[in-house]
Tab-separated table of C-alpha atoms in Angstrom:
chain	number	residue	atom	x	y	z
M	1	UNK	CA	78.442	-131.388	132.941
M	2	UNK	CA	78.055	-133.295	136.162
M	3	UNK	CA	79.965	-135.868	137.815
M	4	UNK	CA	81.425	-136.664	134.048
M	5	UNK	CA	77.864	-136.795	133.087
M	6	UNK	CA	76.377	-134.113	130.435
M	7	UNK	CA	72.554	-134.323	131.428
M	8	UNK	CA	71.280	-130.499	130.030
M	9	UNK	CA	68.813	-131.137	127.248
M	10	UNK	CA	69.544	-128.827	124.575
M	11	UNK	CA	65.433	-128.561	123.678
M	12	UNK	CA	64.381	-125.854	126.259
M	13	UNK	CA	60.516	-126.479	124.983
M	14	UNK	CA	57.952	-127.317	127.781
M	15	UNK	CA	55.948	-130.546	127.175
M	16	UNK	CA	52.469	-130.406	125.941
M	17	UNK	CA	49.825	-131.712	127.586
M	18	UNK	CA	47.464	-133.481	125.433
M	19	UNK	CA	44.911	-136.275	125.901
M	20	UNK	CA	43.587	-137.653	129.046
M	21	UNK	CA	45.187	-139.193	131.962
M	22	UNK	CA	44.823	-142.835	132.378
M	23	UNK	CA	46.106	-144.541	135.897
M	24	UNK	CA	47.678	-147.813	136.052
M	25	UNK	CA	48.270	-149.522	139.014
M	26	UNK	CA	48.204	-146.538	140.870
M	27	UNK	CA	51.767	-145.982	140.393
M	28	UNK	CA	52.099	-143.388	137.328
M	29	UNK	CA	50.253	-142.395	134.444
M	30	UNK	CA	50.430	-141.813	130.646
M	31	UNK	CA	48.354	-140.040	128.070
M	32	UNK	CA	45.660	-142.278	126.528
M	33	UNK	CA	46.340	-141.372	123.181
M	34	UNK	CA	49.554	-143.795	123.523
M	35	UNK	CA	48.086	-146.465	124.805
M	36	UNK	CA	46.788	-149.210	122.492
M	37	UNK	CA	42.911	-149.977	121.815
M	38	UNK	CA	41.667	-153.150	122.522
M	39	UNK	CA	40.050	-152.850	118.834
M	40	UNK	CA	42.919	-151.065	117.392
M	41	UNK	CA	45.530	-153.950	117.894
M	42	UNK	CA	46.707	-155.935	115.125
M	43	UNK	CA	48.612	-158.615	116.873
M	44	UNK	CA	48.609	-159.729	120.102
M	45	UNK	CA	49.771	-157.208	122.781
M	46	UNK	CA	52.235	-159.848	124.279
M	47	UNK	CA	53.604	-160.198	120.674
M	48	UNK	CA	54.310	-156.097	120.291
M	49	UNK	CA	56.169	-156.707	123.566
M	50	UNK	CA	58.019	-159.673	122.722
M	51	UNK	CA	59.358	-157.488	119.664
M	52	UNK	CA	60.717	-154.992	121.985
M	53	UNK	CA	62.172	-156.554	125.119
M	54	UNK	CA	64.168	-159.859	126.086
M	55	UNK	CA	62.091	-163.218	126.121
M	56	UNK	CA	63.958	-165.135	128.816
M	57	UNK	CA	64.003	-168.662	128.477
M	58	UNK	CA	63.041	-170.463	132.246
M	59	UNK	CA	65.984	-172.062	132.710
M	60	UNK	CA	67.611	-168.864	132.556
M	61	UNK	CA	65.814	-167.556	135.775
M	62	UNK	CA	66.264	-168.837	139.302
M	63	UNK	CA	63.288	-167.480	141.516
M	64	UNK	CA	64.495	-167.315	145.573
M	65	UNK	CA	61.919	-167.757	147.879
M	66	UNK	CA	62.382	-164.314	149.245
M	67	UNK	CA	58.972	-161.649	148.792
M	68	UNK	CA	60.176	-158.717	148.563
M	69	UNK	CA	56.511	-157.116	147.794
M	70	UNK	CA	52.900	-157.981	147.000
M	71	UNK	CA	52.055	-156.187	143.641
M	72	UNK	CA	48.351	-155.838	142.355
M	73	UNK	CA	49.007	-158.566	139.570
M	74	UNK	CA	50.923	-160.884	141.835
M	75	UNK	CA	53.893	-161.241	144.009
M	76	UNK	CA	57.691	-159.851	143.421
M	77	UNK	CA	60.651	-162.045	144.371
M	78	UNK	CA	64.292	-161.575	144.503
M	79	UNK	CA	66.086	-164.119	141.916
M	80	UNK	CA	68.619	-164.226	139.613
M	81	UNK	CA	69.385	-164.609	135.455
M	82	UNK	CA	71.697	-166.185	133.462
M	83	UNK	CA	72.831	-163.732	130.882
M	84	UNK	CA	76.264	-164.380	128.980
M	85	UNK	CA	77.779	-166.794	131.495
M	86	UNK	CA	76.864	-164.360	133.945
M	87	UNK	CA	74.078	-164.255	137.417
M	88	UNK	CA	72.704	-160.844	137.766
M	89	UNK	CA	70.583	-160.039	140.829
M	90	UNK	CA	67.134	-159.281	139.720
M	91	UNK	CA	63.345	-158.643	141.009
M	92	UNK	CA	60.739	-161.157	139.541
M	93	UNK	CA	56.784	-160.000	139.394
M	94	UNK	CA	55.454	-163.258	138.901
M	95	UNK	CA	51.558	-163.273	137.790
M	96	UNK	CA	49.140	-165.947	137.409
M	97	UNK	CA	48.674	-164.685	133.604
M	98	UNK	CA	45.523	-167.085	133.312
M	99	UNK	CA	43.622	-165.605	136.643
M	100	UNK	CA	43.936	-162.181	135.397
M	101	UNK	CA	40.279	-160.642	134.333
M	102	UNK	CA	40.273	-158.544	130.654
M	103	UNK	CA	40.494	-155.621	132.507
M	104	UNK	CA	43.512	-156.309	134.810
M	105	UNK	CA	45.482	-158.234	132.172
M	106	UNK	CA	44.917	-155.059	130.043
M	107	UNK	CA	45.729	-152.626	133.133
M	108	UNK	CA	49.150	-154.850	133.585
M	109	UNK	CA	50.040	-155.098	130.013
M	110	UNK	CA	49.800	-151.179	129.855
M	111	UNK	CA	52.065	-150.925	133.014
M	112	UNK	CA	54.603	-152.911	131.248
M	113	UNK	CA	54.236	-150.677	128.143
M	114	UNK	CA	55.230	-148.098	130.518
M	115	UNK	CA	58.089	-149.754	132.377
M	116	UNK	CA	59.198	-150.655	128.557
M	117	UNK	CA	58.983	-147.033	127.544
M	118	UNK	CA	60.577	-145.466	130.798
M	119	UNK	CA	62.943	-147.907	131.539
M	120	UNK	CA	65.394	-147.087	129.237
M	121	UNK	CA	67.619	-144.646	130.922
M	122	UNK	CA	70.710	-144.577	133.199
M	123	UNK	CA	68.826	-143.183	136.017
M	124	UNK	CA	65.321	-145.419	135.889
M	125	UNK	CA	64.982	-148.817	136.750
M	126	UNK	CA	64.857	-150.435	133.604
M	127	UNK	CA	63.165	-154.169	132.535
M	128	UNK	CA	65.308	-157.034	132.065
M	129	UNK	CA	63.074	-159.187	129.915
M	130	UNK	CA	59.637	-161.269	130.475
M	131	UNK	CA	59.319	-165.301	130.585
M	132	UNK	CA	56.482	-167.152	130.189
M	133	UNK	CA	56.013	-170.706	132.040
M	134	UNK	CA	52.853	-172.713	131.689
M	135	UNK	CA	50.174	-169.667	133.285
M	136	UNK	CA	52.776	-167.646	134.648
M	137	UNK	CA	54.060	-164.325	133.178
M	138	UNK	CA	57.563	-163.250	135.031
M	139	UNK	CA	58.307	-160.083	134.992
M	140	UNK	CA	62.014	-159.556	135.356
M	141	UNK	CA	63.515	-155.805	136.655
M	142	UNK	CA	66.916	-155.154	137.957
M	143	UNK	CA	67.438	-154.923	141.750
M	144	UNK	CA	68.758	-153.050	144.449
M	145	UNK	CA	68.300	-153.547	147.820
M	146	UNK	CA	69.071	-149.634	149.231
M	147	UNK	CA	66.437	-146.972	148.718
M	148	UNK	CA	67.409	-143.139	148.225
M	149	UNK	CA	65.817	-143.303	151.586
M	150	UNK	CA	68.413	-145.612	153.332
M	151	UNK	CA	71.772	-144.332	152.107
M	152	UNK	CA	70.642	-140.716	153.442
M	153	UNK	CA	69.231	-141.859	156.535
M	154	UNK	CA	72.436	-144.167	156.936
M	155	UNK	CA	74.375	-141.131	156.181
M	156	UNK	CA	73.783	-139.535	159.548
M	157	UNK	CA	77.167	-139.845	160.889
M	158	UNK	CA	76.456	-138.328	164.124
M	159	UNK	CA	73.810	-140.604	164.718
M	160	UNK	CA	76.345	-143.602	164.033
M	161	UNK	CA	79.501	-142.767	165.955
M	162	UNK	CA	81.396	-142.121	162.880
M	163	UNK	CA	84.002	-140.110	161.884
M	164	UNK	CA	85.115	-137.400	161.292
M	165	UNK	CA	82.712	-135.298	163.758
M	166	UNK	CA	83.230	-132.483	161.604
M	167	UNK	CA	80.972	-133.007	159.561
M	168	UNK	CA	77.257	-135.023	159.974
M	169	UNK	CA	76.866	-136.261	156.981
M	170	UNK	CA	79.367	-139.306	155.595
M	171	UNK	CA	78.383	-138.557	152.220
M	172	UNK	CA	79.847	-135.101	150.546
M	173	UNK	CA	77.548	-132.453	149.565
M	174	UNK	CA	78.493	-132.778	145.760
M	175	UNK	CA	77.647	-136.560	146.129
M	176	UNK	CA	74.233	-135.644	147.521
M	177	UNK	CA	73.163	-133.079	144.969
M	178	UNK	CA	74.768	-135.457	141.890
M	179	UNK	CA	71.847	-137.747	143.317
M	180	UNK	CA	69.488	-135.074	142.891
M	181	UNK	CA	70.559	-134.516	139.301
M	182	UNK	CA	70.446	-137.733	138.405
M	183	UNK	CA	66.821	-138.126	139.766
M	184	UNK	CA	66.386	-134.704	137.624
M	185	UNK	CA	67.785	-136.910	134.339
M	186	UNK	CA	65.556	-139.696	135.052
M	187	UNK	CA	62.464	-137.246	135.472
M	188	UNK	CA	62.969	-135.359	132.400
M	189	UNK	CA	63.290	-138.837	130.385
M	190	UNK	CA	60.131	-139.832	131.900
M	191	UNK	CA	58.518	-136.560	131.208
M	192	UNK	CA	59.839	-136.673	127.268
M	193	UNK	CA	57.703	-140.038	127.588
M	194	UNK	CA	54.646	-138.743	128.250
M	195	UNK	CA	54.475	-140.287	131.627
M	196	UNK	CA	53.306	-138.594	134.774
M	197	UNK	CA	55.094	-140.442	138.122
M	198	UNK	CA	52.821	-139.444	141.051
M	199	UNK	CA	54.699	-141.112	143.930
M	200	UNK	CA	57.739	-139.545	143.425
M	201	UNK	CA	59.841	-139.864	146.460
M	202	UNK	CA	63.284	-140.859	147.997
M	203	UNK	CA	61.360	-144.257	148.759
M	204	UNK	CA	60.952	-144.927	145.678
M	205	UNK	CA	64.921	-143.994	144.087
M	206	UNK	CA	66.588	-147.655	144.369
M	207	UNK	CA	70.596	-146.683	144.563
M	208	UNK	CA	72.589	-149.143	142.348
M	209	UNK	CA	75.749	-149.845	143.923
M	210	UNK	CA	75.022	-147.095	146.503
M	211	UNK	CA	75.577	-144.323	144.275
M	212	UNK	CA	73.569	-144.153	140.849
M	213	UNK	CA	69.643	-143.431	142.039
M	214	UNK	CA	67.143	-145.020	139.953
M	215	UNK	CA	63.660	-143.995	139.859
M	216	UNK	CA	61.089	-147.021	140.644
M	217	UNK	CA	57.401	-147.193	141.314
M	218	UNK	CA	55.988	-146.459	137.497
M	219	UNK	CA	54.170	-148.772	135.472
M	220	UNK	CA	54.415	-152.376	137.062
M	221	UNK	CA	57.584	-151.789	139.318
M	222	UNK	CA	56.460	-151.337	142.965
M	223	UNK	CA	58.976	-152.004	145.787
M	224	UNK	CA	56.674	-151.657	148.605
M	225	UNK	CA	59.210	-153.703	151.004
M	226	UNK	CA	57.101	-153.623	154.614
M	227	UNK	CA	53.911	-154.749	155.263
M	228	UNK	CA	52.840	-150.275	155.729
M	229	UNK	CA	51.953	-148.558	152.447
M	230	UNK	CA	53.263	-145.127	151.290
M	231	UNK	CA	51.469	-142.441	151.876
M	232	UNK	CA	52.642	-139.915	149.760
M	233	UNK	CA	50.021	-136.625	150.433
M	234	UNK	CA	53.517	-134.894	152.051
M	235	UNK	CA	54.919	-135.017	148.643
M	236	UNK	CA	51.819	-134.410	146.679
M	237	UNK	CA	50.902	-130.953	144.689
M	238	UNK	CA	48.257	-128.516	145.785
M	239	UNK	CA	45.983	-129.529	142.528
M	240	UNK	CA	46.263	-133.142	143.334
M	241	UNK	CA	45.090	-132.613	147.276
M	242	UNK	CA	42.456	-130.269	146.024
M	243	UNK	CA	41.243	-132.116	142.863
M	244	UNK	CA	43.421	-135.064	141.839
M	245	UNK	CA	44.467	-133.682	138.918
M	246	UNK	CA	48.072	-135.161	137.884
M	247	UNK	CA	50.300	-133.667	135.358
M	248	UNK	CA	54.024	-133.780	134.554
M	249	UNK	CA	54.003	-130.244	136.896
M	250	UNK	CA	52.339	-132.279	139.523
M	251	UNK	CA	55.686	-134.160	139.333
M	252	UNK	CA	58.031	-130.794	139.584
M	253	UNK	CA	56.212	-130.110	142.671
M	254	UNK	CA	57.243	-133.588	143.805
M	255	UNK	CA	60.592	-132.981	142.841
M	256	UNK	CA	60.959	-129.960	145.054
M	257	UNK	CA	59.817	-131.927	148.212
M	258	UNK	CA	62.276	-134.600	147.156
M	259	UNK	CA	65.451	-132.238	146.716
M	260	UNK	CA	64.199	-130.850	150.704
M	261	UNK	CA	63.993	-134.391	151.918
M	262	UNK	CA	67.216	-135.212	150.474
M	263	UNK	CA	69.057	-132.313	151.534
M	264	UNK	CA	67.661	-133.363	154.969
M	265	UNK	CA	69.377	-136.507	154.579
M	266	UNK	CA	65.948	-138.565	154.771
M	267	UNK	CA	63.794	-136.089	157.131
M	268	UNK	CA	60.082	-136.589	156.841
M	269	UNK	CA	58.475	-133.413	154.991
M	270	UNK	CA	56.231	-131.596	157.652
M	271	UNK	CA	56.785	-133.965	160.283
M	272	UNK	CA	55.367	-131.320	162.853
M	273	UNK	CA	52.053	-131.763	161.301
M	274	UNK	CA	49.678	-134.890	162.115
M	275	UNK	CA	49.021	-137.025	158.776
M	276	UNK	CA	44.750	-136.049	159.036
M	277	UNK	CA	46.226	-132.304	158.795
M	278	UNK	CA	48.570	-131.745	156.621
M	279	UNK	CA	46.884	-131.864	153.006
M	280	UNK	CA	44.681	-128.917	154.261
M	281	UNK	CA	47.985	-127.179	155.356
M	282	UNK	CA	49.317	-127.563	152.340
M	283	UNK	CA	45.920	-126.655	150.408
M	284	UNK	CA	46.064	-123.167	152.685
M	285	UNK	CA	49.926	-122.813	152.155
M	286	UNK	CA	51.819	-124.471	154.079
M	287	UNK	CA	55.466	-124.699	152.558
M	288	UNK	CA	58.607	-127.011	154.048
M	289	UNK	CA	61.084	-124.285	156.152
M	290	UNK	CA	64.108	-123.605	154.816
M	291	UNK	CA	67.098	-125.699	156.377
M	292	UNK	CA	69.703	-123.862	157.892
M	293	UNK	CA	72.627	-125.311	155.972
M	294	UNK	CA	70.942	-124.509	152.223
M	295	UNK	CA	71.589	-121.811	150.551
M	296	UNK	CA	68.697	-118.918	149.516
M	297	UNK	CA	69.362	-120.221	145.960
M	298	UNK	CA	68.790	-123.530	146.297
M	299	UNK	CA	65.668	-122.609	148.403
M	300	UNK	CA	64.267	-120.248	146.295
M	301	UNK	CA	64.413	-123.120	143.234
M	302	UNK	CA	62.244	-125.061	145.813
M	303	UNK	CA	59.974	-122.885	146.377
M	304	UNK	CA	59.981	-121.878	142.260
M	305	UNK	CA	58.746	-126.125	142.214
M	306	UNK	CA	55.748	-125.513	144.822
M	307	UNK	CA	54.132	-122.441	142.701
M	308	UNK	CA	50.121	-122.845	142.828
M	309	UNK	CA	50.055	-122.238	139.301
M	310	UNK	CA	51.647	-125.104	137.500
M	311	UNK	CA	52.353	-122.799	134.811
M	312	UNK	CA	54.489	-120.858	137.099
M	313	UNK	CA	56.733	-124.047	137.848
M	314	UNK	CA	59.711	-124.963	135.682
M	315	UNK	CA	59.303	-127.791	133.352
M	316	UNK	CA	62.318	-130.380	133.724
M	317	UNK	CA	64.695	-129.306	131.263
M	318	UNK	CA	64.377	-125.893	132.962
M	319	UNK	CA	65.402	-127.839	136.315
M	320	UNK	CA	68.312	-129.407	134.412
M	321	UNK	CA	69.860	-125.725	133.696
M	322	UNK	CA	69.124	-124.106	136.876
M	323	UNK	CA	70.601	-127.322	138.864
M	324	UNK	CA	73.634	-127.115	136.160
M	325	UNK	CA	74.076	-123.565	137.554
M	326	UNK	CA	73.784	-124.497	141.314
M	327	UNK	CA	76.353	-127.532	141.195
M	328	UNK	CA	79.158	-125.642	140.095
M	329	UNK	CA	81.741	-125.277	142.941
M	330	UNK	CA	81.124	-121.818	143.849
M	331	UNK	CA	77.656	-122.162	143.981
M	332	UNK	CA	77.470	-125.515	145.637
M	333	UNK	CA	79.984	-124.391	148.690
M	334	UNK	CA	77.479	-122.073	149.369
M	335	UNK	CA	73.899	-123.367	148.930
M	336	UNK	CA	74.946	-127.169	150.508
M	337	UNK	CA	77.119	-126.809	153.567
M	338	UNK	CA	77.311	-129.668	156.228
M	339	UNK	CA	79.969	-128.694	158.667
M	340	UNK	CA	78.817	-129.447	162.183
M	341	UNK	CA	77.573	-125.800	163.569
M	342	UNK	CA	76.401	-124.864	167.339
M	343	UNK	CA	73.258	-126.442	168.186
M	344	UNK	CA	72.775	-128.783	164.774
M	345	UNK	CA	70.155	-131.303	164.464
M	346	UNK	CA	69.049	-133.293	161.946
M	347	UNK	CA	65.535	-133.446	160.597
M	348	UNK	CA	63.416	-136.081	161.971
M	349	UNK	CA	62.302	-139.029	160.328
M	350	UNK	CA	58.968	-140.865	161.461
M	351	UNK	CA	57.926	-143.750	159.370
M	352	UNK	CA	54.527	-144.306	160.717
M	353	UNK	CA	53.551	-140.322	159.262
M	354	UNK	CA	54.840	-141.649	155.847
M	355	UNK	CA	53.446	-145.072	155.686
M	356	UNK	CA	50.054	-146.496	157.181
């Protein structure tokens, strides 16, 4: 157990890998053989969907004015729904249904299948419903305004005048590695789903009320929230520099980046190396430094995620157990540690080598 959580999978057995990869709106990916034929459908896609998730009715949903991101299939606004007497703060993909060619309609109904499919756990963002209105399809996800990325980089407590000085981090260290373990959860759900991430980052973990992370950026939900994409090569495995090649390992290696950047409280991976450099440094080797305030342990199970042969990293459930052995108290005082020492600094951040 975890924060009051139990989150180790009892079924130690590595995924399979079977069927190709199909990409959908460049945001994740899932093995053809569950996707649905055009000529194998019986119904109407929208009708399998309608069977499975919330049809909202319009009156229901309030739609703000405020973009928070262009999507590939239309534009996402903040907004609210009505649900037992209740407003809930939401994000709205509205698409001009009718505009959509065969191909992109069927490229956005499989990212919903996905969304559908992987949103159903505490520590993904998970679909509220759909409504249809006249040619528009909305697409209705919960919302939260803080990234992963924000709460650590807001954590800096030196940087911010807070106190107590003792320590630079305002967040405790068992806070910041129950984030990691829930981002572990919500990995090994999507992995028991068949569905490969690929831009798995602390950019794109929304934090509900600040504390729970949920992962984002699979299937239709994108929160690109500036006007500069995300460039995710620093996070990106060896076989996907070298031959974009993306499997649920490509993901562990992703992982292992992500538990350095957050245990740098929002650092930029390899920040020392220009952004037309560093997939060749990584191709030849090039690993992220240990931090002086982790533990061997808890570097070595980085280091176990960045293997060149993907058979060589652990699968998720095998994450789950070693991070169930690292968070205990006696192991966590020692492999996450951030008292102030002589000559700290924190890791720097640079947004313009992580977005373009």
């Amino acid at each position: 157990k975890y924060g009051g959580h139990r989150y180790i999978r009892r079924d130690q057995q590595e995924l399979n890998i079977r069927g190709a990869v199909t990409e959908v709106e460049n945001s994740a990916f899932v093995y053809d053989e569950y996707l649905p034929e055009e000529e194998e459908r019986k119904v109407d896609y929208y009708d399998m969907l309608h069977q499975r998730i919330w049809n909202i009715p319009r009156n229901f949903l309030d739609i703000w004015p405020e973009v928070l991101s262009e999507g590939s299939f239309g534009t996402i606004y903040r907004g609210t729904v009505q649900r037992k007497s209740q407003s809930t703060d939401v994000a709205i993909y509205a698409i001009l249904d009718s505009e959509l060619a065969t191909e992109d309609k069927r490229s956005m109904l499989e990212g919903l299948d996905i969304l559908v499919r992987g949103g159903d756990h505490y520590n993904t963002l998970s679909l509220t419903g759909t409504c249809e209105s006249q040619d528009t399809l909305y697409i209705v996800m919960e919302y939260h305004p803080a990234t992963l990325k924000d709460v650590l980089l807001q954590s800096r407590c030196l940087q911010h005048g807070e106190n107590p000085k003792s320590k630079f981090c305002s967040l405790s260290e068992s806070a910041v590695f129950e984030f990691i373990v829930g981002i572990a959860q919500g990995m090994d759900f999507l992995a028991s789903k068949k569905i490969v991430h690929k831009q798995l980052s602390c950019s794109n973990v929304l934090m509900a009320d600040g504390v729970i992370p949920k992962i984002t950026g699979f299937g239709v939900a994108q929160f690109n929230r500036t006007s500069k994409k995300q460039d995710y090569t620093r996070w990106s495995a060896q076989e996907v520099l070298a031959r974009r090649i993306y499997v649920t390992k490509s993901d562990v290696w992703s992982f292992g980046i992500l538990v350095w950047e957050v245990c740098a409280l929002g650092g930029t991976p390899y920040r020392q190396t220009a952004n037309e450099q560093v997939a060749g440094a990584i191709l030849r080797g090039l690993r992220l430094h240990q931090l002086r305030y982790v533990g061997d342990s808890l570097y070595q199970f980085m280091l176990q995620c960045w293997q060149i042969d993907v058979d060589e990293r652990p699968s998720f459930p095998q994450i789950l157990t070693d991070l169930n052995v690292l968070c205990t108290d006696s192991e966590l005082n020692m492999e996450l540690n951030f008292n102030v020492y002589k000559d700290f600094q924190y890791e720097g951040y640079s947004e313009n080598l992580e977005r373009y």
